[in-house]
Coordinates of C-alpha atoms and ligand atoms in Angstrom, one line a residue:
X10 CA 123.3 125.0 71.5
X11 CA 119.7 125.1 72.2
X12 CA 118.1 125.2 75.8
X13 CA 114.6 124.4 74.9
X14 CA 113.0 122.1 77.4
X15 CA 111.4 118.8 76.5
X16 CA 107.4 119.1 77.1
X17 CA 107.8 117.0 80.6
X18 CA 110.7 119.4 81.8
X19 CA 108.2 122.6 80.4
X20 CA 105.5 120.9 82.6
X21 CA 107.4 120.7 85.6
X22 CA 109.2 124.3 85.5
X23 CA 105.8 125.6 84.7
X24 CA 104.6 123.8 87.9
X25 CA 107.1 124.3 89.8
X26 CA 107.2 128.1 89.0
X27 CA 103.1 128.1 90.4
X28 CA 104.4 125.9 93.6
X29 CA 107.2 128.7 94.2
X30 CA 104.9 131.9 94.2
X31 CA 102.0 129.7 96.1
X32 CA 103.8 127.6 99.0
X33 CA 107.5 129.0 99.3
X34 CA 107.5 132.6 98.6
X35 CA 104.2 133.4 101.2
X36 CA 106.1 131.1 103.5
X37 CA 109.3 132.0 103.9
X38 CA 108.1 134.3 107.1
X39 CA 106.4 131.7 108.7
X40 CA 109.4 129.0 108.7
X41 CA 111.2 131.7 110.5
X42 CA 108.7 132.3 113.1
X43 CA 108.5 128.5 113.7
X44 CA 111.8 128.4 114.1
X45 CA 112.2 131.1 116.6
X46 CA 109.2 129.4 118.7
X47 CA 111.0 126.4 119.5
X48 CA 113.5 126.4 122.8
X49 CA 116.3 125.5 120.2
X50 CA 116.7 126.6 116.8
X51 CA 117.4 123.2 115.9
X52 CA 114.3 121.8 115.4
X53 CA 112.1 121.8 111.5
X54 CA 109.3 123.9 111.3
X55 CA 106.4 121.9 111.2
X56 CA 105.5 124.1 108.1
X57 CA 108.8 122.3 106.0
X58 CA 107.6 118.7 106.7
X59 CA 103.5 120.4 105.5
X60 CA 105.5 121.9 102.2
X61 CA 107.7 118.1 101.7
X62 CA 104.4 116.4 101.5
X63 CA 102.6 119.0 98.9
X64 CA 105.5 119.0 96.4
X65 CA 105.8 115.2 96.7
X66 CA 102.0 115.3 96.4
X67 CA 102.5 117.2 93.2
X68 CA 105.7 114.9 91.8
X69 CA 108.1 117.8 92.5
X70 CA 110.2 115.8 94.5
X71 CA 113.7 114.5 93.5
X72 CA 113.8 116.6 90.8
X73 CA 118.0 116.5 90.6
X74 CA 117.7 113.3 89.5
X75 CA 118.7 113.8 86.5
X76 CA 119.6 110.6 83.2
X77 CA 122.7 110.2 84.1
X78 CA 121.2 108.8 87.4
X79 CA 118.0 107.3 85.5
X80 CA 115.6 110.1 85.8
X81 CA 113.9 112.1 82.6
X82 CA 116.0 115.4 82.9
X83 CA 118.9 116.4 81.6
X84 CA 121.1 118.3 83.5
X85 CA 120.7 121.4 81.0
X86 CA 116.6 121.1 81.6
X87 CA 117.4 120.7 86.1
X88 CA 119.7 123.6 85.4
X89 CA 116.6 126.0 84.7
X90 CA 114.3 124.1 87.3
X91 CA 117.6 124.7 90.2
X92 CA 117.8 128.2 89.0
X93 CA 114.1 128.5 90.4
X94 CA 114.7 126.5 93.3
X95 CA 117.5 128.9 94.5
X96 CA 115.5 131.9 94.1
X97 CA 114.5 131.0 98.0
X98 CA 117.0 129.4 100.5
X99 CA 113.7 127.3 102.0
X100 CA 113.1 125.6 98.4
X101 CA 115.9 123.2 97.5
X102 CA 114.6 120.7 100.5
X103 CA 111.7 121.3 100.2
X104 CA 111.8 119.4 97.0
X105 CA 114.7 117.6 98.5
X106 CA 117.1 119.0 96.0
X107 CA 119.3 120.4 98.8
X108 CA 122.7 120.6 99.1
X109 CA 124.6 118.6 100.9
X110 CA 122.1 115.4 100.3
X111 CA 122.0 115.7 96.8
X112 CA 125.6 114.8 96.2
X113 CA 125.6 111.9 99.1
X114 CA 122.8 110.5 96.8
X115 CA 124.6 110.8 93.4
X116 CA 127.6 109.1 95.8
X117 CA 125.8 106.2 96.7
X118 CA 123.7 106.3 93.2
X119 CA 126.8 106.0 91.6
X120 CA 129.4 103.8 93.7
X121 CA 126.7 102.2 96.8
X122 CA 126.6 98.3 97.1
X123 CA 123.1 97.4 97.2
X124 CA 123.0 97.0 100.9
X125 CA 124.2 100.9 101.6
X126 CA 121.4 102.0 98.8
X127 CA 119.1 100.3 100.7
X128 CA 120.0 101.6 104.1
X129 CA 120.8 105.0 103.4
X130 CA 119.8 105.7 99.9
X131 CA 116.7 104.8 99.6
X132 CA 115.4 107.1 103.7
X133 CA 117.7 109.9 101.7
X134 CA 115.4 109.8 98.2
X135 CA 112.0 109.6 100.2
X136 CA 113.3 112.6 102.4
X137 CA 113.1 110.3 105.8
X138 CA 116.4 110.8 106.8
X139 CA 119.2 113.3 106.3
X140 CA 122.8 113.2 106.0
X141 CA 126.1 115.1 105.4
X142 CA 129.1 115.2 104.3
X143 CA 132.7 115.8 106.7
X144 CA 136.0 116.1 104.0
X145 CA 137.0 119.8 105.0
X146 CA 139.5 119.6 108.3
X147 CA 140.5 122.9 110.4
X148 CA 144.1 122.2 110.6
X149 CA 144.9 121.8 107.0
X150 CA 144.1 123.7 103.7
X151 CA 141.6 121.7 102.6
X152 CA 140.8 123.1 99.7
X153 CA 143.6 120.9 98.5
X154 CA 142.3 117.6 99.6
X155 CA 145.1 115.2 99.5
X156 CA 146.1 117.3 102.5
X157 CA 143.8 116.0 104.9
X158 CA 144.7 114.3 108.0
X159 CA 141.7 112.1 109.2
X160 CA 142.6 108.3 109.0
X161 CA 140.8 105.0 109.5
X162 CA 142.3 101.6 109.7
X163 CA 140.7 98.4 109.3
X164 CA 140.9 95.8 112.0
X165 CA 139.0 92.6 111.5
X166 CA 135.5 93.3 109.8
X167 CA 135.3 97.0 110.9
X168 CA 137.5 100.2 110.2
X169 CA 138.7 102.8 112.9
X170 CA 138.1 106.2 112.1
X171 CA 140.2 108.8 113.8
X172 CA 139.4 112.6 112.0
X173 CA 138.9 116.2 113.1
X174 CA 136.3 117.9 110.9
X175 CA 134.7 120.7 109.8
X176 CA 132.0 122.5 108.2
X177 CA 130.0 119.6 107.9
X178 CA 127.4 121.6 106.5
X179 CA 123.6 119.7 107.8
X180 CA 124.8 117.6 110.6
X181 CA 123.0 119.6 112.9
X182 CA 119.7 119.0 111.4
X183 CA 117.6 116.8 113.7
X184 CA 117.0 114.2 111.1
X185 CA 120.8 113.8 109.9
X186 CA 122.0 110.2 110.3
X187 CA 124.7 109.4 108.4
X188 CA 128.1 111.0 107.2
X189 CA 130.0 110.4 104.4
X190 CA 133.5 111.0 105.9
X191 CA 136.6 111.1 103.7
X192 CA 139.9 110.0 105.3
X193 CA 143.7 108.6 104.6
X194 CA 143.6 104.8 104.6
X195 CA 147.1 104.6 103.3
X196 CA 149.5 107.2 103.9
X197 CA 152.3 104.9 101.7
X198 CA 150.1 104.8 98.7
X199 CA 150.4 107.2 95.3
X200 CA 149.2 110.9 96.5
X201 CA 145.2 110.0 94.5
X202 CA 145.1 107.1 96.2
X203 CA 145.6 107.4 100.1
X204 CA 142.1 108.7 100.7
X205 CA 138.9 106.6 101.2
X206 CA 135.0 107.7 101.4
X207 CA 133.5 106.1 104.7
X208 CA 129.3 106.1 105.9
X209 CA 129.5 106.9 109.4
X210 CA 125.9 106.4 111.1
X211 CA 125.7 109.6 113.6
X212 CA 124.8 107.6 116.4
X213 CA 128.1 105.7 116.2
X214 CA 130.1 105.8 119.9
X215 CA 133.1 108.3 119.2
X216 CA 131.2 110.6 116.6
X217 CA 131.4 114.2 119.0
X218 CA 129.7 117.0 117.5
X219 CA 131.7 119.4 118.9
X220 CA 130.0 122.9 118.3
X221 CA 128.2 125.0 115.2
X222 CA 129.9 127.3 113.2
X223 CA 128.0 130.6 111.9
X224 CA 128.2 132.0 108.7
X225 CA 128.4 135.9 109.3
X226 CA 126.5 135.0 112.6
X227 CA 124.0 133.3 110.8
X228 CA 123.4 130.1 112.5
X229 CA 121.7 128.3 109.7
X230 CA 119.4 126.6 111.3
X231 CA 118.1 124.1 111.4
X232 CA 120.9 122.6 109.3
X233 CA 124.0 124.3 110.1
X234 CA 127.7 123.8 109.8
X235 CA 129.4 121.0 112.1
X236 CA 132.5 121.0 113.6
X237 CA 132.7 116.9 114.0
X238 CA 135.2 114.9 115.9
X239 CA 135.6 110.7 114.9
X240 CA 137.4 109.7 118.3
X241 CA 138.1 106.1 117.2
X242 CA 134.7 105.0 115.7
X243 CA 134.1 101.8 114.5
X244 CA 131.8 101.0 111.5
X245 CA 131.5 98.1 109.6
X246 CA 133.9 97.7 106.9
X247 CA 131.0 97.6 104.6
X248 CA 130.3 100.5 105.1
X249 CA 133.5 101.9 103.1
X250 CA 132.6 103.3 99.7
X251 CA 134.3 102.1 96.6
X252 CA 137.3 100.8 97.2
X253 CA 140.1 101.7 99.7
X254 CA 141.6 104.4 97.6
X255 CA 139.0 105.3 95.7
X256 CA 138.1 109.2 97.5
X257 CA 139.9 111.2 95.6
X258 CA 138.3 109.8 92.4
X259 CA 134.4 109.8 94.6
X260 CA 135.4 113.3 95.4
X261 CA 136.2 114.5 92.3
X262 CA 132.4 113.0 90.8
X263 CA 130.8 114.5 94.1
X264 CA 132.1 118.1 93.5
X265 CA 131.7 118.3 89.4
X266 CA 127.9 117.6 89.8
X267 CA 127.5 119.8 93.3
X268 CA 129.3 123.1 91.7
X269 CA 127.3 123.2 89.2
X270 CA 124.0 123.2 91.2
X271 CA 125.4 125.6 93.9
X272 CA 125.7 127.9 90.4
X273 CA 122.2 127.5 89.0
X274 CA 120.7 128.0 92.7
X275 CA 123.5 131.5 92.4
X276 CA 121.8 132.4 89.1
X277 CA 118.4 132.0 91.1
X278 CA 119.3 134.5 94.2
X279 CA 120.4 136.8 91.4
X280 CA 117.4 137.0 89.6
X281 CA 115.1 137.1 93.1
X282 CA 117.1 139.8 93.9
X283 CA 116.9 142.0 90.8
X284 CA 113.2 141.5 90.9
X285 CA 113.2 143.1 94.6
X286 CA 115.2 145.6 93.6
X287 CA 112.6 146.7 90.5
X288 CA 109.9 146.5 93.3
X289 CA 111.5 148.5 95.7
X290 CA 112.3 150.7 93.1
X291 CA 108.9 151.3 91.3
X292 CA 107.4 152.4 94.9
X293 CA 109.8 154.2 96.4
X294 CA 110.3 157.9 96.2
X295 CA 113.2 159.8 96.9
X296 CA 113.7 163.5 96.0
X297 CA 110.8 164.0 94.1
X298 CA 110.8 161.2 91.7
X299 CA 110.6 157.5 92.0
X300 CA 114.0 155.4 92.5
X301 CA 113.3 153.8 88.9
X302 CA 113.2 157.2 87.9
X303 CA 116.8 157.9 88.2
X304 CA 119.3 156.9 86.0
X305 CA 121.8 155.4 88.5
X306 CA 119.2 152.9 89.5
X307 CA 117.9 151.7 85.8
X308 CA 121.7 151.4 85.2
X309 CA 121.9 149.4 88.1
X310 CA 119.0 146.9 86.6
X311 CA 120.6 146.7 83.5
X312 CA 124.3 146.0 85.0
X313 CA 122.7 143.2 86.9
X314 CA 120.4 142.0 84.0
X315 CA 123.5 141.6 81.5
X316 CA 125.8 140.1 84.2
X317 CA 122.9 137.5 84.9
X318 CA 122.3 136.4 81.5
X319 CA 126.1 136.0 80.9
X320 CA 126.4 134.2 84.1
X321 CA 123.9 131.9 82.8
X322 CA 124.8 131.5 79.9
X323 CA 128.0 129.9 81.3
X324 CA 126.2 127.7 83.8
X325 CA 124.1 126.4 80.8
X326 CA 127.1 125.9 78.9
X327 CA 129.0 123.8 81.7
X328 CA 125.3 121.4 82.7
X329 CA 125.1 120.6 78.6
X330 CA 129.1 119.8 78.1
X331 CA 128.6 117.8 81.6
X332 CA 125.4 116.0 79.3
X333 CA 126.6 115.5 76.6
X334 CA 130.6 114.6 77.5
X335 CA 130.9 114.2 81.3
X336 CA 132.1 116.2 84.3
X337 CA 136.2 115.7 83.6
X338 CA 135.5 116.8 80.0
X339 CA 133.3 120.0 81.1
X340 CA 135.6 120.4 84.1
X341 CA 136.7 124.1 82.6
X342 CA 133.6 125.5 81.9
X343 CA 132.4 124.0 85.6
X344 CA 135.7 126.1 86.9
X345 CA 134.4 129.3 84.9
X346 CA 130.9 129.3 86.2
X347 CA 131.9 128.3 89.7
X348 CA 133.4 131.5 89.7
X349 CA 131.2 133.5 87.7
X350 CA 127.6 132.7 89.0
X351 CA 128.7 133.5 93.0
X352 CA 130.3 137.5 91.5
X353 CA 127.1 137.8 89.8
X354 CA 125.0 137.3 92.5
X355 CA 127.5 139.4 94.6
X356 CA 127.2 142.2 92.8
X357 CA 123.2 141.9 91.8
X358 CA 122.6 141.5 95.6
X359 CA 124.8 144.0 96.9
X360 CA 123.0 146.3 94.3
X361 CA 119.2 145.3 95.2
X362 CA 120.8 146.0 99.2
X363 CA 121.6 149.3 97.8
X364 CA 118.4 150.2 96.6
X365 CA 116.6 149.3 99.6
X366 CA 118.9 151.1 101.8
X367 CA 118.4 150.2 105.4
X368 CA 115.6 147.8 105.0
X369 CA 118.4 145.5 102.8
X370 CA 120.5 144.5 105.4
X371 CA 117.8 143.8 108.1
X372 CA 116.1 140.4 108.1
X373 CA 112.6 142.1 106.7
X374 CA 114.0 141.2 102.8
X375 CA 116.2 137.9 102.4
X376 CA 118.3 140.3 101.0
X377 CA 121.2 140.0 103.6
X378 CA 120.5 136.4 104.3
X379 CA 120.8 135.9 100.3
X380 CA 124.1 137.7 100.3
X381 CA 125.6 135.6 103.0
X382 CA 124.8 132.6 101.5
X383 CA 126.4 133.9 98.0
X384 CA 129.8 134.9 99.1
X385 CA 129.9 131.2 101.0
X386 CA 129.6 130.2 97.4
X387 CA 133.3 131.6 96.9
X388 CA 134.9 129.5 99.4
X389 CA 132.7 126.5 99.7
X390 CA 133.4 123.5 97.0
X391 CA 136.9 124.8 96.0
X392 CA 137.6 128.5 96.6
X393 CA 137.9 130.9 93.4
X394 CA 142.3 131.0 93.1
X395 CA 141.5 126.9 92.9
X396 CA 139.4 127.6 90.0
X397 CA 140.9 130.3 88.4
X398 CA 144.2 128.0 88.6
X399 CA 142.6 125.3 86.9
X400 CA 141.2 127.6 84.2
X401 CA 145.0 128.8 83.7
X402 CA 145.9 125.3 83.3
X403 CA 143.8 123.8 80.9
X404 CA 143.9 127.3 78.9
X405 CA 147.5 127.0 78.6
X406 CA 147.6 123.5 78.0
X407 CA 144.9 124.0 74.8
X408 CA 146.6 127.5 73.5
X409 CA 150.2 126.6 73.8
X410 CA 151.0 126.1 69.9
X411 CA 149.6 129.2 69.2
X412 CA 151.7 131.0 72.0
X413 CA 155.0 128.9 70.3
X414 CA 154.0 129.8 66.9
X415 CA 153.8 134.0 68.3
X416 CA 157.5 133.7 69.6
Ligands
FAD19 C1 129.2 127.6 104.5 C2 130.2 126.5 104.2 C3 129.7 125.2 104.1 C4 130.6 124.2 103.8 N1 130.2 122.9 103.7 C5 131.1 121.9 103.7 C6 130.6 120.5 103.8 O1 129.4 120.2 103.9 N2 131.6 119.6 103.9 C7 132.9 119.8 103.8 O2 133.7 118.9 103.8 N3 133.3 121.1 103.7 C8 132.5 122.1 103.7 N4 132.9 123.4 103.6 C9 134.3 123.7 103.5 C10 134.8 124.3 102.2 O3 134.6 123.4 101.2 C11 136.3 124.7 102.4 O4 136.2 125.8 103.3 C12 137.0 125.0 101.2 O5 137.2 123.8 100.4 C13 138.3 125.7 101.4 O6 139.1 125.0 102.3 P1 139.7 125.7 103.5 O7 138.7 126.4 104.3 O8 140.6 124.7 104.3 O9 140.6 126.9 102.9 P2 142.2 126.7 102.5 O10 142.4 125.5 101.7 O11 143.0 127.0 103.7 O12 142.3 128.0 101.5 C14 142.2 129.3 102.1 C15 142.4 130.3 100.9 O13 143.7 130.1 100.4 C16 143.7 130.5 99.0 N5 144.2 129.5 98.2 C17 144.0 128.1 98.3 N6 144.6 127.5 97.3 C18 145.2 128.4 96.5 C19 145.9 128.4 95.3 N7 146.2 127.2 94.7 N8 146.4 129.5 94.8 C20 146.1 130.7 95.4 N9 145.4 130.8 96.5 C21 144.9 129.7 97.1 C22 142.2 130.9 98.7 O14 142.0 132.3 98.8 C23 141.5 130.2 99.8 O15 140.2 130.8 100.0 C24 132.0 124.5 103.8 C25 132.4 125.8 103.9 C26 131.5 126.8 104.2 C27 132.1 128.2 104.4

């Protein structure tokens, strides 16, 4: 196991690392205000579209595109570029390596017909458009998804899509055009095989974007969370992805891949936030000495600098078995650092909050806003018991001569 990067991933993290403390960082402030000018929150900052076209001026666009999906990277080498990314919540679309677009692109990379590359895949990969994607439904447990209740039916050349959903993370973003929607095509079929993966332009008659859903009151604009209604829309039925029956098996791809970035953007809050906190701490005096003075504190850098490095370690571990053997074979380790990278960034935030007292859960640090997003990371993509019952599994499954042989 060796993480060193190939020159042309050193080049780019070494760019990229310059593009972070010169555009993002002194920025973050300023996409804020712009947002609060405008009548409605849900508008882009003029400053996001001025900070798309300098990292696409400087080819650090598309970066998640890694060999599997043709590009130069592997996923070990985007796992330390992510880990950057995430250090800001403005970064990942700015080099439109944001959640949830990059796994609608992978979808349509991976199972598109020609025809929905070009109409949706190719807007998505120059940053035109934006799109999201609608599986999670509020009147089922969704985290198990051959639960959900949204169907579509196919009559003549178009299916009918009838589906209450929610936390359709980016469909509020002005620029969002197109869902993929997962729903029951065939209630009669094997329990895998009843769901489907649908494009459903925005614009489409019957699509009802009902209201926004905050996350600790944070409205998350200009993206936010959807709560969507599909009141008998019709779409083409080329539009259906795969085949009928095929979106448990597109969800399954979808999620392996987007887990595993949500954890290396987790590993980057962690490590902006134990940087604040040394900042804070180097300045601040309290009592006579400065905080870094006192031996709680440097015991609080050093908690969070082990826990980091073992969560990344983990994360590492996970993006090289997903290299070298695929998603289903690294499907464990994905489980263990799904749940690992979110506590560590938990506890390193809620630390860094600590140190700057009441400063750390105002909006003056991205502290709180950090934190937010973190324990999201919990729930969002499968909830920790999921995990943590999957872990179980394939433990048990792999120990259980040795626990015969024991009796
Ligand atoms: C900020 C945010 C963004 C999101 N973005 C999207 C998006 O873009 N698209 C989308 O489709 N969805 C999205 N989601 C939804 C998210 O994926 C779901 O909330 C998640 O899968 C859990 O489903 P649920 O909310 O229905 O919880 P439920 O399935 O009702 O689970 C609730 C709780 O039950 C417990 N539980 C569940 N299963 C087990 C078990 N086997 N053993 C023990 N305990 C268990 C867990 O504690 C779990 O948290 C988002 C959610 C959030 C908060």
């Amino acid at each position: 196991m060796h993480y060193k990067l190939s020159d042309y991933a050193e080049d780019i993290k070494k760019r990229l690392k310059q593009f972070m403390k010169e555009f993002i960082l002194p920025n973050e402030k300023k996409y804020e205000e712009q947002l609060n000018e405008t009548n409605t929150r849900w508008t882009v900052p003029p400053i996001m579209e001025e900070l798309k076209n300098e990292a696409k001026k400087q080819d650090l666009w598309n970066l998640f595109i890694t060999k599997r999906y043709g590009g130069e990277l592997s996923l070990v080498e985007y796992a330390q570029l992510c880990e950057i990314m995430g250090q800001s919540l403005l970064a990942p679309e700015v080099f439109n390596c944001s959640a949830p677009d990059t796994g609608n692109m992978e979808v349509l990379m991976e199972f598109g017909t020609s025809e929905q590359k070009k109409q949706w895949l190719d807007p998505l990969l120059e940053g035109k458009i934006r799109s999201c994607f609608s599986m999670t439904e509020p009147s089922v447990a969704s985290s198990d998804a051959t639960n959900i209740q949204g169907e579509m039916y196919r009559d003549g050349d178009e299916y009918v899509i009838n589906a209450r959903k929610w936390w359709s993370t980016g469909a509020l973003y002005p620029n969002c055009k197109v869902a993929i929607v997962m729903v029951k095509s065939d209630t009669k079929a094997e329990k895998h095989r009843q769901q489907s993966m649908i494009l459903v332009p925005l614009d489409t008659p019957g699509v009802e974007i009902k209201r926004f859903l905050p996350v600790f009151g944070y409205d998350d604009a200009p993206h936010g969370h959807a709560e969507i209604h599909y009141n008998n829309v019709r779409v083409p039925a080329s539009n259906l992805i795969g085949e009928e029956g095929d979106g448990f098996k597109i969800a399954q791809a979808r999620l392996g891949g987007g887990r595993i970035h949500h954890c290396m953007r987790a590993i980057g809050a962690s490590e902006r936030a134990v940087h604040l906190l040394i900042e804070r701490a180097s300045q601040r005096v309290a009592f006579g000495t400065k905080l870094a003075d006192k031996a709680v504190i440097r015991e609080a850098i050093a908690e969070s600098r082990i826990e980091i490095e073992q969560g990344r370690q983990l994360v590492y571990l996970a993006a090289e078995k997903i290299d070298d053997e695929g998603a289903k074979a690294a499907r464990k380790l994905i489980a263990m650092a799904k749940i690992s990278a979110p506590r560590v960034a938990l506890n390193v935030i809620d630390r860094a909050i600590q140190v700057f007292g009441g400063a750390g859960v105002s909006d003056d640090v991205p502290l709180a806003a950090l934190w937010a997003y973190a324990r999201t990371l919990r729930i969002v993509d499968g909830p920790d018991q999921v995990h943590l019952k999957d872990i179980a599994k394939l433990e048990l499954r792999e120990n259980m001569p040795m626990v015969t042989i024991t009796k």
